[in-house]
Amino acid sequence: MILGLSVALASLSTGCKDDPLGDEAASASTGDSGSADTHADTGTETGDAQCSSGTPQELADCVDRDRYVADLEFIAQPRDPGSAHWQEVQDLCFDRFTEYGFDVELHTYATGVNVIGTKLGTENPEQRIVVAGHYDHIPGCNGADDNASGTAAALEAARVLSQRDYPRTLVVACWDEEELGLVGAEAYVDAAVVGAGDQILFNWNFEMIGFTDDAPDSQTVPDGFELLFPDQVQELEANQYRGDFVAVVVDEDGMAMIQPFMTYAEGYGLPAVLLPVPADLKNSPLLADLRRSDHAAFWELDVPAVMLTDTSEFRYANYHCATGEDAVELLDHEFSAKVIASTVGAAAESLGL
Ligand SMILES: [Zn+2]
């Protein structure tokens, strides 16, 4: 996540494997978005068949926390653009997308390299759903939360979602140079939407999905936040400002796509706070804190998109290694797995299941 301008909002006074999520999550699995009733928390009934032909809920249950953590641990080392580990992570994205059967492109633009995988839809291939996270980071910081978590999440979502066909086309991506100003995502959106005329229906953006703190008063909000989100601030107050939720920052046009996510999150026992951004404000500099990741590149061209985030420095002191290493050991992997699973289920629905 790129650096924020803390005064922005204030001036407004004018959100397949066996039992990957653990017993608690699996047994809490409910909801009307899929047939969760057959899922057993022993894992014995969740086999490869359900991961390759199952319902969105069954796909969601195929998310494997251990695979996510292994990738997170590999990625979380300094990887500023052009560095050796930046290249290794780029190669990881390329190799995984290839292994999972995507048509993979190294999208080289003026200053960087995105890795993009495409799986064509069976009925409406012109309609695209993009699931992604940025893989670059600032120099000298491991960036476990920012954004090794989001990159590893995109890889695990790609693995699970790749296992079956959808009416719409699935695009998975690792963006470059987010930390330099959403450069990679903007290059992609320009080439795809403006250049090729692609019809992108929605972008799922993983941006820092690893840190939680359930202590009271561990969550802060941008100045002026209550002016735009009074109900959500009441929700935070009622929860004693615990930093235990995923923020779901979506533009108004993306609200229909995001509703299933909220249902899956509830089923997994994942606290989620929905932050709908008014259409006439989504590209305003007044909302800079809500535009600090690659989803904003989509908003700029009126493509609906969501940022799924732990809210960065509003909860996490080690954002950009400000007060210490942004380290894997500080992260909440169960939380991340629930975010990924909820996204997989909802993304499968957005792909036309
Ligand atoms: Zn960042």
mmCIF file of C-alpha atoms and ligand atoms in Angstrom:
data_model
loop_
_atom_site.group_PDB
_atom_site.id
_atom_site.type_symbol
_atom_site.label_atom_id
_atom_site.label_comp_id
_atom_site.label_asym_id
_atom_site.label_seq_id
_atom_site.Cartn_x
_atom_site.Cartn_y
_atom_site.Cartn_z
ATOM 1 C CA MET A 1 0.000 0.000 0.000
ATOM 2 C CA ILE A 2 1.311 3.380 -0.935
ATOM 3 C CA LEU A 3 1.813 6.177 1.562
ATOM 4 C CA GLY A 4 -1.262 8.113 2.557
ATOM 5 C CA LEU A 5 -2.165 11.743 2.976
ATOM 6 C CA SER A 6 -3.638 11.792 6.438
ATOM 7 C CA VAL A 7 -5.484 15.066 6.045
ATOM 8 C CA ALA A 8 -7.496 14.014 3.029
ATOM 9 C CA LEU A 9 -10.672 12.644 4.602
ATOM 10 C CA ALA A 10 -10.748 15.389 7.218
ATOM 11 C CA SER A 11 -11.346 17.973 4.548
ATOM 12 C CA LEU A 12 -14.539 16.192 3.546
ATOM 13 C CA SER A 13 -16.510 18.329 5.981
ATOM 14 C CA THR A 14 -17.490 20.528 3.182
ATOM 15 C CA GLY A 15 -14.373 -1.318 3.333
ATOM 16 C CA CYS A 16 -8.112 -28.573 -2.465
ATOM 17 C CA LYS A 17 -7.364 -29.529 0.452
ATOM 18 C CA ASP A 18 -8.732 -30.927 3.636
ATOM 19 C CA ASP A 19 -10.061 -28.513 6.189
ATOM 20 C CA PRO A 20 -7.716 -25.636 5.327
ATOM 21 C CA LEU A 21 -9.342 -23.061 7.542
ATOM 22 C CA GLY A 22 -9.392 -25.016 10.742
ATOM 23 C CA ASP A 23 -12.239 -26.583 12.655
ATOM 24 C CA GLU A 24 -13.768 -23.328 13.816
ATOM 25 C CA ALA A 25 -14.036 -21.844 10.364
ATOM 26 C CA ALA A 26 -15.256 -24.972 8.695
ATOM 27 C CA SER A 27 -17.910 -25.698 11.268
ATOM 28 C CA ALA A 28 -19.117 -22.099 11.041
ATOM 29 C CA SER A 29 -19.461 -22.404 7.316
ATOM 30 C CA THR A 30 -22.973 -21.393 6.375
ATOM 31 C CA GLY A 31 -24.654 -18.930 4.112
ATOM 32 C CA ASP A 32 -26.995 -18.873 1.182
ATOM 33 C CA SER A 33 -24.375 -18.488 -1.488
ATOM 34 C CA GLY A 34 -23.492 -22.110 -1.762
ATOM 35 C CA SER A 35 -24.382 -25.542 -0.509
ATOM 36 C CA ALA A 36 -22.308 -25.654 2.616
ATOM 37 C CA ASP A 37 -24.432 -28.301 4.202
ATOM 38 C CA THR A 38 -22.335 -31.219 3.087
ATOM 39 C CA HIS A 39 -19.000 -29.822 4.185
ATOM 40 C CA ALA A 40 -17.473 -31.713 7.065
ATOM 41 C CA ASP A 41 -14.858 -30.201 9.308
ATOM 42 C CA THR A 42 -12.923 -33.432 9.307
ATOM 43 C CA GLY A 43 -11.931 -32.706 5.763
ATOM 44 C CA THR A 44 -12.603 -36.227 4.743
ATOM 45 C CA GLU A 45 -15.475 -35.241 2.477
ATOM 46 C CA THR A 46 -13.678 -32.411 0.711
ATOM 47 C CA GLY A 47 -11.852 -34.067 -2.085
ATOM 48 C CA ASP A 48 -10.395 -33.091 -5.402
ATOM 49 C CA ALA A 49 -13.735 -33.587 -7.153
ATOM 50 C CA GLN A 50 -15.355 -30.810 -5.150
ATOM 51 C CA CYS A 51 -12.428 -28.514 -5.870
ATOM 52 C CA SER A 52 -12.724 -29.110 -9.604
ATOM 53 C CA SER A 53 -16.484 -29.154 -10.062
ATOM 54 C CA GLY A 54 -17.966 -27.913 -6.843
ATOM 55 C CA THR A 55 -20.163 -25.033 -5.810
ATOM 56 C CA PRO A 56 -18.631 -21.674 -4.935
ATOM 57 C CA GLN A 57 -18.798 -22.666 -1.261
ATOM 58 C CA GLU A 58 -16.990 -25.933 -1.965
ATOM 59 C CA LEU A 59 -14.335 -24.062 -3.912
ATOM 60 C CA ALA A 60 -13.921 -21.643 -1.022
ATOM 61 C CA ASP A 61 -13.364 -24.592 1.302
ATOM 62 C CA CYS A 62 -10.522 -25.743 -0.949
ATOM 63 C CA VAL A 63 -8.334 -22.815 0.090
ATOM 64 C CA ASP A 64 -5.251 -24.232 1.786
ATOM 65 C CA ARG A 65 -3.800 -22.130 4.590
ATOM 66 C CA ASP A 66 -0.499 -24.005 4.602
ATOM 67 C CA ARG A 67 0.105 -23.341 0.905
ATOM 68 C CA TYR A 68 -0.623 -19.661 1.503
ATOM 69 C CA VAL A 69 1.793 -19.497 4.429
ATOM 70 C CA ALA A 70 4.568 -21.230 2.492
ATOM 71 C CA ASP A 71 4.291 -18.662 -0.305
ATOM 72 C CA LEU A 72 4.060 -15.800 2.188
ATOM 73 C CA GLU A 73 7.307 -16.923 3.840
ATOM 74 C CA PHE A 74 9.087 -17.144 0.500
ATOM 75 C CA ILE A 75 7.906 -13.756 -0.759
ATOM 76 C CA ALA A 76 8.518 -11.771 2.457
ATOM 77 C CA GLN A 77 12.014 -10.461 1.802
ATOM 78 C CA PRO A 78 13.094 -7.124 0.291
ATOM 79 C CA ARG A 79 11.965 -7.050 -3.353
ATOM 80 C CA ASP A 80 12.079 -3.527 -4.644
ATOM 81 C CA PRO A 81 11.767 -3.353 -8.426
ATOM 82 C CA GLY A 82 14.845 -4.623 -10.204
ATOM 83 C CA SER A 83 16.224 -6.488 -7.181
ATOM 84 C CA ALA A 84 17.067 -10.197 -7.204
ATOM 85 C CA HIS A 85 14.122 -11.201 -5.037
ATOM 86 C CA TRP A 86 11.716 -9.035 -7.048
ATOM 87 C CA GLN A 87 12.737 -11.189 -10.006
ATOM 88 C CA GLU A 88 12.267 -14.384 -7.973
ATOM 89 C CA VAL A 89 8.754 -13.389 -6.949
ATOM 90 C CA GLN A 90 7.891 -12.372 -10.494
ATOM 91 C CA ASP A 91 9.141 -15.806 -11.607
ATOM 92 C CA LEU A 92 7.034 -17.446 -8.901
ATOM 93 C CA CYS A 93 3.897 -15.751 -10.214
ATOM 94 C CA PHE A 94 4.770 -16.775 -13.770
ATOM 95 C CA ASP A 95 5.525 -20.391 -12.845
ATOM 96 C CA ARG A 96 2.441 -20.839 -10.686
ATOM 97 C CA PHE A 97 0.030 -19.334 -13.192
ATOM 98 C CA THR A 98 1.569 -21.573 -15.841
ATOM 99 C CA GLU A 99 1.329 -24.636 -13.598
ATOM 100 C CA TYR A 100 -2.335 -23.854 -12.936
ATOM 101 C CA GLY A 101 -3.107 -23.813 -16.644
ATOM 102 C CA PHE A 102 -3.513 -20.100 -17.291
ATOM 103 C CA ASP A 103 -2.432 -18.454 -20.506
ATOM 104 C CA VAL A 104 0.385 -16.396 -18.965
ATOM 105 C CA GLU A 105 1.770 -13.068 -20.145
ATOM 106 C CA LEU A 106 4.732 -11.109 -18.827
ATOM 107 C CA HIS A 107 3.252 -7.665 -19.337
ATOM 108 C CA THR A 108 6.284 -5.451 -19.763
ATOM 109 C CA TYR A 109 5.438 -1.740 -19.768
ATOM 110 C CA ALA A 110 7.652 1.351 -19.689
ATOM 111 C CA THR A 111 9.164 0.833 -16.247
ATOM 112 C CA GLY A 112 8.078 -2.560 -14.914
ATOM 113 C CA VAL A 113 6.620 -6.031 -15.365
ATOM 114 C CA ASN A 114 3.180 -7.353 -14.453
ATOM 115 C CA VAL A 115 2.462 -11.076 -14.546
ATOM 116 C CA ILE A 116 -0.992 -11.828 -15.942
ATOM 117 C CA GLY A 117 -2.785 -15.146 -16.295
ATOM 118 C CA THR A 118 -5.973 -15.642 -18.296
ATOM 119 C CA LYS A 119 -8.489 -18.490 -18.260
ATOM 120 C CA LEU A 120 -11.158 -17.999 -20.907
ATOM 121 C CA GLY A 121 -14.804 -18.166 -19.984
ATOM 122 C CA THR A 122 -16.998 -20.810 -21.589
ATOM 123 C CA GLU A 123 -20.061 -18.667 -22.304
ATOM 124 C CA ASN A 124 -19.182 -14.990 -22.018
ATOM 125 C CA PRO A 125 -15.413 -14.873 -22.485
ATOM 126 C CA GLU A 126 -15.489 -11.144 -23.216
ATOM 127 C CA GLN A 127 -16.588 -10.521 -19.621
ATOM 128 C CA ARG A 128 -13.565 -10.497 -17.333
ATOM 129 C CA ILE A 129 -13.058 -10.761 -13.577
ATOM 130 C CA VAL A 130 -9.609 -9.774 -12.282
ATOM 131 C CA VAL A 131 -8.156 -11.254 -9.041
ATOM 132 C CA ALA A 132 -4.826 -9.688 -8.092
ATOM 133 C CA GLY A 133 -2.301 -8.236 -5.678
ATOM 134 C CA HIS A 134 0.926 -6.262 -6.026
ATOM 135 C CA TYR A 135 4.249 -8.077 -5.606
ATOM 136 C CA ASP A 136 6.673 -5.171 -5.359
ATOM 137 C CA HIS A 137 7.678 -3.477 -2.121
ATOM 138 C CA ILE A 138 9.804 -0.582 -0.889
ATOM 139 C CA PRO A 139 13.561 -1.130 -0.430
ATOM 140 C CA GLY A 140 14.952 -2.498 2.825
ATOM 141 C CA CYS A 141 11.761 -3.923 4.291
ATOM 142 C CA ASN A 142 10.456 -7.515 4.173
ATOM 143 C CA GLY A 143 6.907 -6.414 3.467
ATOM 144 C CA ALA A 144 5.233 -9.517 4.859
ATOM 145 C CA ASP A 145 1.881 -7.827 5.246
ATOM 146 C CA ASP A 146 2.556 -5.294 2.450
ATOM 147 C CA ASN A 147 2.062 -7.103 0.222
ATOM 148 C CA ALA A 148 3.513 -10.596 0.444
ATOM 149 C CA SER A 149 0.176 -11.447 2.054
ATOM 150 C CA GLY A 150 -1.758 -10.159 -0.938
ATOM 151 C CA THR A 151 0.556 -11.773 -3.480
ATOM 152 C CA ALA A 152 0.380 -15.158 -1.720
ATOM 153 C CA ALA A 153 -3.390 -14.731 -1.518
ATOM 154 C CA ALA A 154 -3.629 -14.078 -5.251
ATOM 155 C CA LEU A 155 -1.560 -17.229 -5.913
ATOM 156 C CA GLU A 156 -3.743 -19.403 -3.680
ATOM 157 C CA ALA A 157 -6.959 -17.936 -5.114
ATOM 158 C CA ALA A 158 -5.565 -18.605 -8.602
ATOM 159 C CA ARG A 159 -4.748 -22.211 -7.679
ATOM 160 C CA VAL A 160 -8.226 -22.949 -6.368
ATOM 161 C CA LEU A 161 -10.161 -21.005 -8.998
ATOM 162 C CA SER A 162 -8.145 -22.553 -11.846
ATOM 163 C CA GLN A 163 -9.556 -25.991 -11.136
ATOM 164 C CA ARG A 164 -12.884 -25.516 -12.868
ATOM 165 C CA ASP A 165 -14.532 -23.661 -15.749
ATOM 166 C CA TYR A 166 -16.673 -20.544 -15.553
ATOM 167 C CA PRO A 167 -19.011 -18.699 -17.904
ATOM 168 C CA ARG A 168 -16.822 -15.580 -17.635
ATOM 169 C CA THR A 169 -13.089 -15.122 -18.113
ATOM 170 C CA LEU A 170 -10.812 -15.212 -15.069
ATOM 171 C CA VAL A 171 -7.753 -12.959 -15.052
ATOM 172 C CA VAL A 172 -5.204 -13.356 -12.245
ATOM 173 C CA ALA A 173 -2.308 -10.961 -11.772
ATOM 174 C CA CYS A 174 0.753 -9.925 -9.793
ATOM 175 C CA TRP A 175 1.148 -6.174 -10.240
ATOM 176 C CA ASP A 176 4.479 -4.359 -10.220
ATOM 177 C CA GLU A 177 5.374 -0.881 -8.871
ATOM 178 C CA GLU A 178 2.322 -0.328 -6.725
ATOM 179 C CA GLU A 179 4.539 1.385 -4.182
ATOM 180 C CA LEU A 180 5.638 3.863 -6.845
ATOM 181 C CA GLY A 181 2.045 4.976 -7.457
ATOM 182 C CA LEU A 182 -0.051 2.093 -8.805
ATOM 183 C CA VAL A 183 2.153 2.125 -11.883
ATOM 184 C CA GLY A 184 1.777 -1.511 -12.913
ATOM 185 C CA ALA A 185 -1.978 -1.722 -12.428
ATOM 186 C CA GLU A 186 -2.493 1.541 -14.282
ATOM 187 C CA ALA A 187 -0.399 0.242 -17.186
ATOM 188 C CA TYR A 188 -2.549 -2.909 -17.310
ATOM 189 C CA VAL A 189 -5.858 -1.067 -17.131
ATOM 190 C CA ASP A 190 -4.768 1.383 -19.807
ATOM 191 C CA ALA A 191 -3.688 -1.435 -22.123
ATOM 192 C CA ALA A 192 -6.704 -3.645 -21.427
ATOM 193 C CA VAL A 193 -9.573 -1.183 -21.180
ATOM 194 C CA VAL A 194 -8.401 1.758 -23.288
ATOM 195 C CA GLY A 195 -6.127 -0.143 -25.658
ATOM 196 C CA ALA A 196 -7.851 -3.500 -26.228
ATOM 197 C CA GLY A 197 -11.371 -2.508 -25.228
ATOM 198 C CA ASP A 198 -11.620 -5.342 -22.709
ATOM 199 C CA GLN A 199 -14.814 -5.550 -20.715
ATOM 200 C CA ILE A 200 -13.712 -5.897 -17.095
ATOM 201 C CA LEU A 201 -16.642 -6.449 -14.757
ATOM 202 C CA PHE A 202 -14.795 -6.386 -11.431
ATOM 203 C CA ASN A 203 -11.379 -6.357 -9.762
ATOM 204 C CA TRP A 204 -10.667 -8.191 -6.494
ATOM 205 C CA ASN A 205 -7.608 -6.512 -4.951
ATOM 206 C CA PHE A 206 -5.726 -8.110 -2.026
ATOM 207 C CA GLU A 207 -3.835 -5.311 -0.238
ATOM 208 C CA MET A 208 -2.330 -6.180 3.176
ATOM 209 C CA ILE A 209 -4.590 -8.944 4.503
ATOM 210 C CA GLY A 210 -2.374 -10.326 7.251
ATOM 211 C CA PHE A 211 -2.454 -8.275 10.438
ATOM 212 C CA THR A 212 -5.051 -8.298 13.211
ATOM 213 C CA ASP A 213 -5.139 -7.091 16.797
ATOM 214 C CA ASP A 214 -8.161 -7.892 18.953
ATOM 215 C CA ALA A 215 -7.117 -5.581 21.766
ATOM 216 C CA PRO A 216 -9.498 -2.681 22.423
ATOM 217 C CA ASP A 217 -8.400 0.581 20.792
ATOM 218 C CA SER A 218 -6.013 -1.187 18.398
ATOM 219 C CA GLN A 219 -7.890 0.250 15.398
ATOM 220 C CA THR A 220 -7.809 3.872 14.321
ATOM 221 C CA VAL A 221 -9.508 5.578 11.394
ATOM 222 C CA PRO A 222 -8.564 8.462 9.117
ATOM 223 C CA ASP A 223 -9.528 11.921 10.328
ATOM 224 C CA GLY A 224 -13.006 12.763 9.144
ATOM 225 C CA PHE A 225 -13.909 9.095 8.552
ATOM 226 C CA GLU A 226 -17.161 9.474 10.498
ATOM 227 C CA LEU A 227 -18.404 12.044 8.012
ATOM 228 C CA LEU A 228 -18.545 9.476 5.242
ATOM 229 C CA PHE A 229 -19.128 6.302 7.268
ATOM 230 C CA PRO A 230 -21.123 7.142 10.419
ATOM 231 C CA ASP A 231 -22.724 3.678 10.681
ATOM 232 C CA GLN A 232 -19.376 1.889 10.308
ATOM 233 C CA VAL A 233 -17.831 4.115 12.996
ATOM 234 C CA GLN A 234 -20.669 3.123 15.313
ATOM 235 C CA GLU A 235 -19.879 -0.519 14.463
ATOM 236 C CA LEU A 236 -16.220 0.038 15.387
ATOM 237 C CA GLU A 237 -17.196 1.776 18.611
ATOM 238 C CA ALA A 238 -19.484 -1.112 19.557
ATOM 239 C CA ASN A 239 -16.489 -3.431 18.985
ATOM 240 C CA GLN A 240 -14.252 -1.209 21.168
ATOM 241 C CA TYR A 241 -12.104 -0.276 18.180
ATOM 242 C CA ARG A 242 -10.595 -3.759 17.909
ATOM 243 C CA GLY A 243 -8.486 -4.256 14.795
ATOM 244 C CA ASP A 244 -9.932 -7.663 14.039
ATOM 245 C CA PHE A 245 -11.851 -7.146 10.800
ATOM 246 C CA VAL A 246 -11.198 -7.006 7.085
ATOM 247 C CA ALA A 247 -12.087 -3.673 5.521
ATOM 248 C CA VAL A 248 -14.048 -4.049 2.292
ATOM 249 C CA VAL A 249 -13.505 -0.843 0.318
ATOM 250 C CA VAL A 250 -15.735 -0.954 -2.739
ATOM 251 C CA ASP A 251 -17.226 1.593 -5.095
ATOM 252 C CA GLU A 252 -21.001 1.831 -5.353
ATOM 253 C CA ASP A 253 -21.036 0.156 -8.761
ATOM 254 C CA GLY A 254 -19.304 -2.893 -7.250
ATOM 255 C CA MET A 255 -21.796 -3.413 -4.429
ATOM 256 C CA ALA A 256 -23.691 -6.223 -6.170
ATOM 257 C CA MET A 257 -20.437 -8.149 -6.741
ATOM 258 C CA ILE A 258 -19.361 -7.772 -3.126
ATOM 259 C CA GLN A 259 -22.502 -8.928 -1.350
ATOM 260 C CA PRO A 260 -21.596 -12.656 -1.642
ATOM 261 C CA PHE A 261 -18.219 -11.869 -0.026
ATOM 262 C CA MET A 262 -19.998 -10.571 3.059
ATOM 263 C CA THR A 263 -22.079 -13.750 3.204
ATOM 264 C CA TYR A 264 -19.037 -16.033 2.953
ATOM 265 C CA ALA A 265 -17.185 -13.942 5.532
ATOM 266 C CA GLU A 266 -20.056 -14.344 7.951
ATOM 267 C CA GLY A 267 -20.053 -18.075 7.318
ATOM 268 C CA TYR A 268 -16.344 -18.309 8.111
ATOM 269 C CA GLY A 269 -16.646 -16.140 11.225
ATOM 270 C CA LEU A 270 -14.571 -13.414 9.573
ATOM 271 C CA PRO A 271 -15.491 -9.917 10.786
ATOM 272 C CA ALA A 272 -15.894 -7.661 7.762
ATOM 273 C CA VAL A 273 -16.706 -3.973 7.584
ATOM 274 C CA LEU A 274 -18.216 -2.815 4.312
ATOM 275 C CA LEU A 275 -17.126 0.654 3.189
ATOM 276 C CA PRO A 276 -19.088 1.654 0.087
ATOM 277 C CA VAL A 277 -17.500 4.606 -1.709
ATOM 278 C CA PRO A 278 -19.941 6.941 -3.472
ATOM 279 C CA ALA A 279 -19.502 6.986 -7.232
ATOM 280 C CA ASP A 280 -18.996 10.734 -7.350
ATOM 281 C CA LEU A 281 -16.222 10.557 -4.727
ATOM 282 C CA LYS A 282 -14.314 7.417 -5.753
ATOM 283 C CA ASN A 283 -11.799 9.366 -7.820
ATOM 284 C CA SER A 284 -11.649 12.399 -5.552
ATOM 285 C CA PRO A 285 -8.361 13.325 -3.873
ATOM 286 C CA LEU A 286 -10.456 13.878 -0.759
ATOM 287 C CA LEU A 287 -10.657 10.085 -0.437
ATOM 288 C CA ALA A 288 -6.937 9.501 -0.879
ATOM 289 C CA ASP A 289 -6.793 7.030 2.017
ATOM 290 C CA LEU A 290 -9.293 4.764 0.273
ATOM 291 C CA ARG A 291 -7.419 4.938 -3.030
ATOM 292 C CA ARG A 292 -4.009 3.788 -1.826
ATOM 293 C CA SER A 293 -3.813 0.562 -3.816
ATOM 294 C CA ASP A 294 -4.300 -0.911 -7.267
ATOM 295 C CA HIS A 295 -8.109 -1.038 -7.201
ATOM 296 C CA ALA A 296 -7.985 2.748 -7.653
ATOM 297 C CA ALA A 297 -6.421 2.249 -11.101
ATOM 298 C CA PHE A 298 -9.656 0.452 -12.049
ATOM 299 C CA TRP A 299 -11.851 3.096 -10.469
ATOM 300 C CA GLU A 300 -10.110 5.720 -12.580
ATOM 301 C CA LEU A 301 -11.627 4.098 -15.673
ATOM 302 C CA ASP A 302 -14.981 3.441 -13.998
ATOM 303 C CA VAL A 303 -14.326 -0.289 -13.606
ATOM 304 C CA PRO A 304 -15.849 -1.547 -10.332
ATOM 305 C CA ALA A 305 -13.279 -2.828 -7.858
ATOM 306 C CA VAL A 306 -12.762 -3.726 -4.214
ATOM 307 C CA MET A 307 -9.773 -3.400 -1.911
ATOM 308 C CA LEU A 308 -9.663 -6.074 0.792
ATOM 309 C CA THR A 309 -7.336 -4.809 3.506
ATOM 310 C CA ASP A 310 -6.380 -4.908 7.176
ATOM 311 C CA THR A 311 -6.264 -1.082 6.946
ATOM 312 C CA SER A 312 -2.470 -0.755 7.000
ATOM 313 C CA GLU A 313 -1.079 1.807 9.474
ATOM 314 C CA PHE A 314 -4.500 2.447 10.968
ATOM 315 C CA ARG A 315 -3.896 -0.864 12.789
ATOM 316 C CA TYR A 316 -0.339 -1.995 12.038
ATOM 317 C CA ALA A 317 2.582 0.010 13.449
ATOM 318 C CA ASN A 318 5.144 -1.831 11.282
ATOM 319 C CA TYR A 319 3.604 -0.678 8.015
ATOM 320 C CA HIS A 320 6.577 0.015 5.714
ATOM 321 C CA CYS A 321 8.794 -1.068 8.627
ATOM 322 C CA ALA A 322 8.013 2.243 10.351
ATOM 323 C CA THR A 323 8.526 0.926 13.907
ATOM 324 C CA GLY A 324 10.019 -2.523 13.218
ATOM 325 C CA GLU A 325 10.185 -5.286 10.632
ATOM 326 C CA ASP A 326 7.004 -6.064 8.691
ATOM 327 C CA ALA A 327 7.481 -9.725 9.576
ATOM 328 C CA VAL A 328 5.627 -12.983 8.847
ATOM 329 C CA GLU A 329 5.695 -13.814 12.566
ATOM 330 C CA LEU A 330 3.421 -10.880 13.335
ATOM 331 C CA LEU A 331 0.651 -11.963 11.007
ATOM 332 C CA ASP A 332 -2.609 -13.819 11.570
ATOM 333 C CA HIS A 333 -2.693 -16.619 9.005
ATOM 334 C CA GLU A 334 -6.137 -17.877 9.995
ATOM 335 C CA PHE A 335 -7.531 -14.426 9.269
ATOM 336 C CA SER A 336 -5.807 -14.332 5.892
ATOM 337 C CA ALA A 337 -7.107 -17.791 4.973
ATOM 338 C CA LYS A 338 -10.649 -16.672 5.735
ATOM 339 C CA VAL A 339 -10.218 -13.579 3.559
ATOM 340 C CA ILE A 340 -8.914 -15.731 0.697
ATOM 341 C CA ALA A 341 -11.674 -18.331 1.065
ATOM 342 C CA SER A 342 -14.393 -15.674 1.176
ATOM 343 C CA THR A 343 -12.900 -14.095 -1.921
ATOM 344 C CA VAL A 344 -12.688 -17.411 -3.790
ATOM 345 C CA GLY A 345 -16.351 -18.152 -3.109
ATOM 346 C CA ALA A 346 -17.478 -14.681 -4.074
ATOM 347 C CA ALA A 347 -15.156 -14.517 -7.090
ATOM 348 C CA ALA A 348 -16.567 -17.831 -8.351
ATOM 349 C CA GLU A 349 -20.004 -16.255 -8.196
ATOM 350 C CA SER A 350 -18.762 -13.150 -9.987
ATOM 351 C CA LEU A 351 -17.412 -15.497 -12.687
ATOM 352 C CA GLY A 352 -20.959 -16.630 -13.324
ATOM 353 C CA LEU A 353 -21.431 -19.702 -11.112
HETATM 354 ZN ZN ZN B 1 3.012 -0.304 0.797
#
